Coordinates of C-alpha atoms and ligand atoms in Angstrom, one line a residue:
M257 CA 0.2 0.0 0.0
G258 CA 1.2 3.2 -0.9
N259 CA 1.6 6.4 1.2
L260 CA -1.1 9.1 1.1
V261 CA -0.3 12.8 1.5
A262 CA -3.1 15.4 2.3
I263 CA -2.7 19.0 1.8
V264 CA -5.0 20.9 4.2
G265 CA -5.5 24.7 5.3
R266 CA -8.0 27.4 4.8
P267 CA -9.3 28.7 1.4
N268 CA -6.9 31.0 -0.6
V269 CA -3.6 30.1 1.1
G270 CA -2.6 28.2 -2.2
K271 CA -3.4 24.5 -1.7
S272 CA -4.5 23.8 -5.3
T273 CA -1.6 25.4 -6.7
L274 CA 0.7 23.8 -4.7
F275 CA -1.3 20.3 -5.3
N276 CA -1.0 21.1 -9.3
R277 CA 2.8 21.5 -8.8
L278 CA 3.4 18.1 -6.6
T279 CA 1.1 16.3 -9.6
E280 CA 2.0 18.5 -12.5
S281 CA -1.7 18.4 -13.4
R282 CA -3.8 21.0 -14.3
K283 CA -6.6 21.7 -12.2
A284 CA -9.6 20.7 -14.5
I285 CA -9.9 18.7 -17.6
V286 CA -12.7 19.6 -20.0
Q287 CA -14.1 17.0 -22.1
E288 CA -14.5 19.1 -25.2
T289 CA -17.4 16.7 -26.5
S290 CA -19.6 15.9 -23.4
G291 CA -18.9 19.5 -21.9
V292 CA -17.9 17.5 -18.4
T293 CA -15.4 19.3 -16.2
R294 CA -13.5 17.0 -14.3
D295 CA -12.0 18.4 -11.1
R296 CA -8.6 16.8 -10.3
H297 CA -8.1 16.9 -6.5
Y298 CA -6.2 13.5 -6.3
G299 CA -3.2 12.6 -8.1
K300 CA 0.2 10.9 -8.0
S301 CA 3.9 12.3 -7.1
L302 CA 7.2 11.1 -7.6
W303 CA 10.2 12.3 -6.2
N304 CA 13.5 10.8 -5.7
G305 CA 12.4 7.6 -6.8
V306 CA 9.5 7.6 -4.4
E307 CA 5.8 7.4 -5.4
F308 CA 3.1 8.7 -3.2
S309 CA -0.7 9.9 -3.7
V310 CA -1.7 13.4 -2.9
V311 CA -5.0 14.7 -2.1
D312 CA -6.1 18.4 -2.0
T313 CA -8.6 18.3 0.7
G314 CA -10.1 21.9 -0.2
G315 CA -10.6 21.0 -3.6
F316 CA -13.5 18.5 -2.6
V317 CA -15.4 21.1 -1.1
Q318 CA -17.7 23.1 -2.8
G319 CA -18.1 26.5 -2.1
S320 CA -15.4 26.3 0.3
E321 CA -14.8 30.3 0.2
D322 CA -16.8 30.9 3.3
I323 CA -16.0 27.5 5.1
F324 CA -16.6 27.3 9.1
E325 CA -14.6 26.8 11.8
D326 CA -16.5 23.6 12.6
E327 CA -16.2 22.0 9.0
I328 CA -12.5 23.0 8.5
R329 CA -11.8 21.1 11.9
K330 CA -13.7 18.0 10.4
Q331 CA -11.9 18.1 7.3
V332 CA -8.6 17.9 8.8
L333 CA -9.6 15.3 11.3
I334 CA -10.4 13.2 8.1
A335 CA -7.3 14.3 6.5
I336 CA -5.3 13.1 9.5
E337 CA -7.2 9.9 10.0
E338 CA -6.6 8.6 6.2
A339 CA -3.2 10.3 5.2
N340 CA 0.2 8.9 6.0
L341 CA 1.6 12.5 6.0
V342 CA -0.3 16.3 6.3
I343 CA 0.7 19.4 4.4
F344 CA -0.4 22.3 6.4
V345 CA -0.2 25.4 3.8
V346 CA -0.6 28.7 5.4
D347 CA -0.3 32.4 3.6
V348 CA 2.8 34.3 4.4
E349 CA 0.8 37.4 2.7
S350 CA -1.9 37.5 5.1
G351 CA 0.0 36.0 8.3
I352 CA -1.9 33.8 11.1
T353 CA -5.4 33.9 10.9
D354 CA -8.4 32.3 13.2
L355 CA -8.8 29.7 10.8
D356 CA -5.2 28.7 10.5
E357 CA -5.4 28.6 14.3
A358 CA -8.3 26.4 14.0
V359 CA -6.6 24.0 11.8
A360 CA -3.3 24.0 13.8
D361 CA -5.0 23.0 16.8
V362 CA -6.2 20.1 15.3
L363 CA -3.1 19.2 14.0
R364 CA -1.1 19.6 17.3
R365 CA -3.3 16.3 18.4
T366 CA -1.8 14.0 16.0
K367 CA 1.5 11.9 16.0
K368 CA 1.2 11.7 12.1
P369 CA 4.1 13.8 10.7
I370 CA 2.9 17.6 9.7
M371 CA 4.9 19.7 7.6
T372 CA 4.0 23.3 7.8
V373 CA 4.4 25.1 4.5
S374 CA 4.5 29.0 4.3
N375 CA 3.5 29.8 0.9
K376 CA 3.5 33.1 -1.5
V377 CA 7.2 33.4 -0.2
D378 CA 8.0 35.2 -3.6
N379 CA 11.1 36.9 -2.8
H380 CA 13.6 36.9 0.0
N381 CA 11.8 39.9 1.9
R382 CA 9.4 37.5 2.7
E383 CA 11.5 34.8 4.3
Q384 CA 11.6 36.4 7.4
D385 CA 7.8 36.9 7.7
S386 CA 7.4 33.2 7.7
F387 CA 9.0 33.0 10.9
E388 CA 5.5 33.7 12.5
F389 CA 4.6 30.2 11.8
Y390 CA 6.9 28.8 14.2
N391 CA 4.1 30.1 16.9
F392 CA 2.2 27.3 15.6
G393 CA 4.2 24.6 17.7
L394 CA 4.3 21.9 14.8
G395 CA 8.2 22.0 14.3
E396 CA 9.8 23.2 10.8
V397 CA 8.1 25.7 8.5
Y398 CA 9.0 25.6 5.0
S399 CA 9.1 28.6 2.8
I400 CA 7.4 28.3 -0.7
S401 CA 6.4 29.8 -3.6
A402 CA 3.8 27.6 -5.0
I403 CA 3.3 29.7 -8.3
S404 CA 7.0 29.8 -9.3
G405 CA 7.9 26.6 -7.3
A406 CA 10.5 27.9 -5.3
G407 CA 11.3 25.9 -2.2
T408 CA 9.3 23.0 -3.3
G409 CA 12.4 20.9 -4.2
D410 CA 13.8 21.3 -0.4
L411 CA 10.1 20.8 0.6
L412 CA 9.9 17.4 -1.3
D413 CA 13.0 16.5 -0.3
A414 CA 12.1 16.7 3.3
L415 CA 8.8 15.1 2.6
V416 CA 10.1 12.0 1.1
A417 CA 12.1 11.6 4.0
Q418 CA 9.5 11.7 6.3
L419 CA 7.1 9.3 4.9
P420 CA 6.6 6.1 6.6
E421 CA 8.1 3.1 5.2
V422 CA 5.5 1.3 2.9
V423 CA 4.1 -1.7 4.6
E424 CA 2.9 -4.3 2.2
E425 CA -0.8 -5.5 3.0
E426 CA -1.0 -9.4 4.0
T427 CA -2.5 -10.9 1.0
I428 CA -2.9 -14.1 -0.9
E429 CA -0.5 -14.2 -3.7
G430 CA -2.4 -14.5 -7.1
L431 CA -6.0 -13.9 -6.0
P432 CA -7.8 -11.4 -7.6
R433 CA -8.4 -8.4 -5.2
I434 CA -12.0 -6.8 -5.9
A435 CA -13.2 -3.4 -4.3
I436 CA -16.9 -2.2 -3.7
V437 CA -16.7 1.6 -4.1
G438 CA -19.1 4.2 -4.0
K439 CA -20.7 7.2 -2.2
P440 CA -22.4 6.7 1.1
N441 CA -25.9 5.0 1.1
V442 CA -25.2 3.7 -2.6
G443 CA -25.6 -0.1 -1.2
K444 CA -21.8 -1.1 -0.5
S445 CA -22.7 -2.9 2.7
S446 CA -25.7 -4.2 1.3
L447 CA -24.0 -5.6 -1.6
T448 CA -21.0 -7.1 0.7
N449 CA -23.7 -8.6 3.0
A450 CA -25.7 -10.0 -0.1
L451 CA -22.5 -11.5 -1.4
I452 CA -21.0 -13.0 1.6
G453 CA -24.3 -13.4 3.7
K454 CA -24.3 -15.0 6.9
D455 CA -22.7 -18.0 5.6
R456 CA -19.2 -17.5 7.5
N457 CA -18.1 -20.7 5.8
I458 CA -17.3 -19.1 2.3
V459 CA -15.4 -16.1 3.7
T460 CA -12.2 -15.8 5.7
D461 CA -11.3 -12.3 7.1
I462 CA -7.8 -11.6 6.5
S463 CA -6.5 -8.6 8.7
G464 CA -4.6 -5.8 7.1
T465 CA -1.8 -4.2 8.5
T466 CA -3.6 -0.8 8.9
R467 CA -6.1 -0.1 11.1
D468 CA -9.5 -1.5 10.7
S469 CA -8.7 -2.7 7.4
I470 CA -10.1 -6.2 7.0
D471 CA -9.9 -8.1 3.3
T472 CA -12.3 -10.8 2.8
R473 CA -11.5 -13.7 0.9
F474 CA -14.5 -14.8 -0.8
N475 CA -14.2 -18.5 -2.2
A476 CA -17.6 -19.7 -3.2
Y477 CA -20.0 -20.7 -6.2
G478 CA -17.1 -20.9 -8.3
F479 CA -15.3 -17.9 -7.4
D480 CA -12.0 -17.2 -5.4
M481 CA -11.3 -13.7 -4.8
V482 CA -10.5 -11.2 -2.2
L483 CA -13.0 -8.5 -1.3
V484 CA -10.8 -5.6 -0.6
D485 CA -11.4 -3.4 2.9
T486 CA -14.7 -4.9 3.7
A487 CA -14.4 -3.4 7.2
G488 CA -14.5 0.0 5.8
I489 CA -17.6 -1.1 4.4
R490 CA -19.2 -3.1 7.1
K491 CA -18.4 -0.5 10.0
K492 CA -20.2 2.7 9.4
A493 CA -18.3 5.6 10.2
K494 CA -21.5 7.7 10.2
V495 CA -19.8 10.5 12.1
H496 CA -18.3 11.8 9.3
E497 CA -20.7 11.2 6.3
D498 CA -22.2 14.6 6.0
I499 CA -18.6 15.5 4.9
E500 CA -18.6 14.7 0.8
F501 CA -14.9 14.3 0.8
Y502 CA -15.0 11.6 3.5
S503 CA -16.2 8.6 1.4
V504 CA -13.6 9.8 -1.5
M505 CA -10.8 9.9 1.1
R506 CA -12.0 6.6 2.6
S507 CA -11.9 4.9 -0.8
I508 CA -8.7 6.0 -2.0
K509 CA -6.3 3.2 -0.3
T510 CA -9.1 0.7 -1.0
I511 CA -9.2 1.5 -4.6
E512 CA -5.3 1.6 -4.6
N513 CA -5.3 -1.9 -3.5
S514 CA -7.4 -3.4 -5.6
D515 CA -7.2 -4.8 -9.1
V516 CA -10.6 -4.3 -10.1
C517 CA -13.3 -1.9 -8.8
L518 CA -17.1 -2.4 -8.5
F519 CA -18.2 1.1 -8.9
M520 CA -21.3 1.4 -7.5
L521 CA -24.3 4.0 -8.6
D522 CA -27.6 4.8 -7.1
A523 CA -30.1 4.4 -10.3
Q524 CA -32.3 7.1 -8.1
D525 CA -29.4 9.7 -8.5
G526 CA -27.9 8.9 -12.0
I527 CA -23.9 10.0 -11.6
Q528 CA -23.0 13.2 -9.8
S529 CA -19.9 15.1 -8.6
Q530 CA -19.2 12.8 -5.9
D531 CA -19.4 9.7 -8.0
M532 CA -17.0 11.6 -10.5
N533 CA -14.6 12.3 -7.6
I534 CA -14.4 8.4 -6.6
F535 CA -14.3 7.6 -10.4
S536 CA -11.3 10.2 -10.7
V537 CA -9.3 7.9 -8.3
I538 CA -10.1 4.8 -10.2
E539 CA -9.0 6.5 -13.3
K540 CA -5.8 7.6 -11.9
N541 CA -4.8 4.4 -10.9
R542 CA -5.8 2.6 -13.8
K543 CA -7.6 -0.2 -12.2
G544 CA -10.3 -2.4 -13.9
L545 CA -13.7 -1.1 -13.8
V546 CA -17.4 -2.6 -13.6
V547 CA -20.1 0.2 -12.8
L548 CA -23.0 -1.2 -11.2
V549 CA -26.2 0.5 -11.3
N550 CA -27.7 -0.3 -7.8
K551 CA -31.3 -0.5 -6.5
W552 CA -32.7 -0.9 -9.9
D553 CA -35.9 -2.7 -8.0
L554 CA -36.7 0.8 -7.3
V555 CA -36.8 1.8 -11.1
E556 CA -40.1 1.6 -12.4
N557 CA -40.1 2.0 -16.1
K558 CA -37.5 -0.7 -16.7
E559 CA -37.9 -0.8 -20.6
T560 CA -34.8 -1.5 -22.5
N561 CA -34.6 2.2 -23.4
T562 CA -34.2 3.2 -19.9
M563 CA -31.3 0.8 -19.5
K564 CA -30.1 2.3 -22.7
E565 CA -30.4 5.9 -21.7
F566 CA -28.7 5.1 -18.5
E567 CA -25.8 3.8 -20.0
E568 CA -25.3 6.3 -22.3
Q569 CA -25.7 9.0 -19.7
I570 CA -23.1 7.1 -17.6
L571 CA -20.6 6.5 -20.5
E572 CA -21.0 10.3 -21.3
R573 CA -19.6 11.2 -18.1
L574 CA -16.9 8.7 -18.3
A575 CA -15.8 9.4 -21.6
P576 CA -13.4 8.8 -23.1
F577 CA -13.6 5.6 -21.6
T578 CA -16.1 3.5 -23.8
D579 CA -15.5 -0.1 -22.9
V580 CA -17.0 0.1 -19.6
P581 CA -19.3 -2.6 -18.5
I582 CA -22.3 -1.7 -16.7
L583 CA -24.9 -3.5 -14.7
F584 CA -28.2 -2.9 -13.4
I585 CA -28.3 -4.8 -10.0
S586 CA -30.4 -4.8 -6.8
A587 CA -28.4 -5.6 -3.7
L588 CA -31.9 -5.8 -2.1
T589 CA -33.5 -8.6 -4.1
K590 CA -29.9 -9.6 -5.3
Q591 CA -30.6 -9.5 -8.8
R592 CA -27.4 -9.9 -11.2
I593 CA -24.9 -9.5 -8.2
H594 CA -23.3 -12.8 -9.0
K595 CA -23.1 -11.6 -12.5
A596 CA -21.3 -8.3 -11.1
L597 CA -18.7 -11.0 -9.9
E598 CA -18.4 -12.7 -13.0
V599 CA -17.8 -9.7 -15.1
A600 CA -15.3 -8.4 -12.5
M601 CA -13.5 -11.6 -13.2
K602 CA -13.8 -11.1 -16.9
V603 CA -12.1 -7.5 -16.5
Y604 CA -9.6 -9.0 -14.3
E605 CA -8.4 -11.6 -16.4
N606 CA -8.4 -9.4 -19.6
R607 CA -6.2 -7.2 -17.8
M608 CA -3.8 -9.9 -16.6
Q609 CA -3.6 -11.5 -20.4
K610 CA -3.2 -7.8 -21.5
I611 CA -4.9 -8.6 -24.7
P612 CA -5.2 -6.2 -27.6
T613 CA -7.9 -3.3 -27.0
S614 CA -9.9 -4.4 -29.9
K615 CA -10.6 -7.7 -28.4
L616 CA -11.1 -6.4 -24.9
N617 CA -13.9 -4.2 -26.7
E618 CA -15.7 -7.0 -28.4
V619 CA -15.5 -9.0 -25.1
M620 CA -17.0 -6.1 -23.0
L621 CA -19.6 -5.3 -25.6
D622 CA -20.8 -9.0 -25.4
V623 CA -21.1 -8.4 -21.7
I624 CA -23.1 -5.1 -22.0
E625 CA -25.4 -6.5 -24.4
F626 CA -25.8 -9.8 -22.4
T627 CA -26.5 -7.9 -19.2
A628 CA -29.0 -5.5 -21.1
T629 CA -31.2 -8.4 -22.4
C630 CA -31.5 -10.3 -19.2
Ligands
GDP876 P1 -6.6 27.1 -2.6 O1 -8.1 27.8 -2.2 O2 -5.9 27.1 -1.2 O3 -6.6 26.1 -3.1 O4 -5.8 28.5 -3.3 P2 -5.4 28.5 -4.5 O5 -4.2 27.6 -4.9 O6 -6.6 28.6 -5.0 O7 -4.7 29.9 -4.6 C1 -5.7 30.9 -4.1 C2 -4.9 32.1 -4.6 O8 -3.3 32.6 -4.1 C3 -4.7 32.1 -6.3 O9 -5.1 33.2 -6.7 C4 -3.4 31.8 -6.7 O10 -2.8 32.4 -8.0 C5 -2.7 32.4 -5.8 N1 -1.2 31.9 -5.1 C6 -1.1 30.5 -4.9 N2 0.2 30.5 -4.6 C7 0.9 31.4 -5.0 C8 2.3 31.8 -4.3 O11 3.1 31.1 -4.5 N3 2.3 33.5 -4.7 C9 1.3 34.3 -4.9 N4 1.7 35.6 -5.0 N5 0.1 33.6 -5.1 C10 0.0 32.5 -5.2
GDP877 P1 -23.8 2.2 1.9 O1 -23.5 3.2 2.8 O2 -22.9 2.2 0.7 O3 -22.9 0.9 2.5 O4 -25.1 1.8 1.9 P2 -26.0 0.5 2.4 O5 -25.8 -0.7 1.8 O6 -25.9 0.9 3.7 O7 -27.4 1.0 1.7 C1 -28.0 2.4 2.0 C2 -29.6 2.2 2.0 O8 -30.1 2.1 0.6 C3 -30.2 1.1 3.0 O9 -31.6 1.5 3.6 C4 -30.6 -0.3 2.0 O10 -31.4 -1.1 2.5 C5 -30.9 0.7 0.8 N1 -30.3 -0.6 -0.4 C6 -29.2 -1.0 -0.7 N2 -29.4 -1.5 -1.8 C7 -30.7 -1.6 -2.2 C8 -31.2 -1.9 -3.3 O11 -30.3 -2.6 -4.2 N3 -32.6 -1.6 -3.4 C9 -33.3 -1.1 -2.4 N4 -34.6 -0.5 -2.9 N5 -32.8 -0.5 -1.8 C10 -31.5 -0.7 -1.3

């Protein structure tokens, strides 16, 4: 499992500028054809041969310009829980504000490595002003200019040195790793329970090395696979669910740790920004993907056209990906849930074989057609 670095701080200090510099990405990629704007708040960084993932926590929060103290505290708490290292960005132009204090207050209580970054140090005169940030009592202050890149090399040197050693999750060699992901209430627990049920004989818990991550070996009905991080699914963290980016943060490691993602959507909602944020993580990690449109039992008008319309809508949002299998399932009535695993296995096997894309398209089209008609 790789390391995850979270960038926290109040609005306008330069988090997203720093994120872009670390991941060398543009903030948004506009899909000309579909008019879909994909914001990027999650990316990969490579420095001195060390790879890590970076999340801009501020980017996940819409209308974050007028964020309240309570909200930012929660954000920072989540970042601390999920990340291995936290970058705390402050703005040398404005000095310390109340919101900065609120963030620092939460950060002081963790043992995880924190790096305080004084941003907008565009010239030497401002370097002295950065000293103010030692008052946080959070150790070394790194002066940078995210816009010009000045100081970011030193910051990255120090960051890579502080990252914890990567601990490999205990796993069973050679078994496909399948992750069930999606926004809150989409039906992840219901699907997990529908699959593994109460029949404890068909599953084995494999405790992970990280706190409360449990993989489950699913060995039944002709399948032998590992369902990744079922603890995160079964044990519900209701506390944080009002925070939109919690589910994204929570699913990052699960996705990184898998081969194929069962990406769940709610048939009643279509595909929304929160879904897109999760999809973006799957895409960035180039994982195998199966889209499951859940709660299909609640859709009254189930003509073939309804499915086709749904499919088109989803594929438009996922463009340029066109070879994504989409299944319409119900975790409640267990409709097509084994089919979902079958398709996941097909995707897995295809990835293993690295067969030509044209062939892959063919196989996937068959799957889509088959599922659309059953
Ligand atoms: P965020 O809200 O924390 O993500 O902040 P942004 O990255 O959106 O930056 C807020 C504003 O500060 C933007 O206008 C940036 O261009 C500006 N900014 C970011 N980094 C620097 C910097 O190093 N120097 C200066 N002068 N401006 C910066
Ligand atoms: P999670 O937060 O993604 O784990 O979602 P849950 O599994 O807890 O499901 C959230 C709610 O949706 C619960 O009330 C479930 O009973 C309901 N639900 C889940 N799957 C289905 C489904 O296929 N059909 C219907 N009608 N309800 C479902």
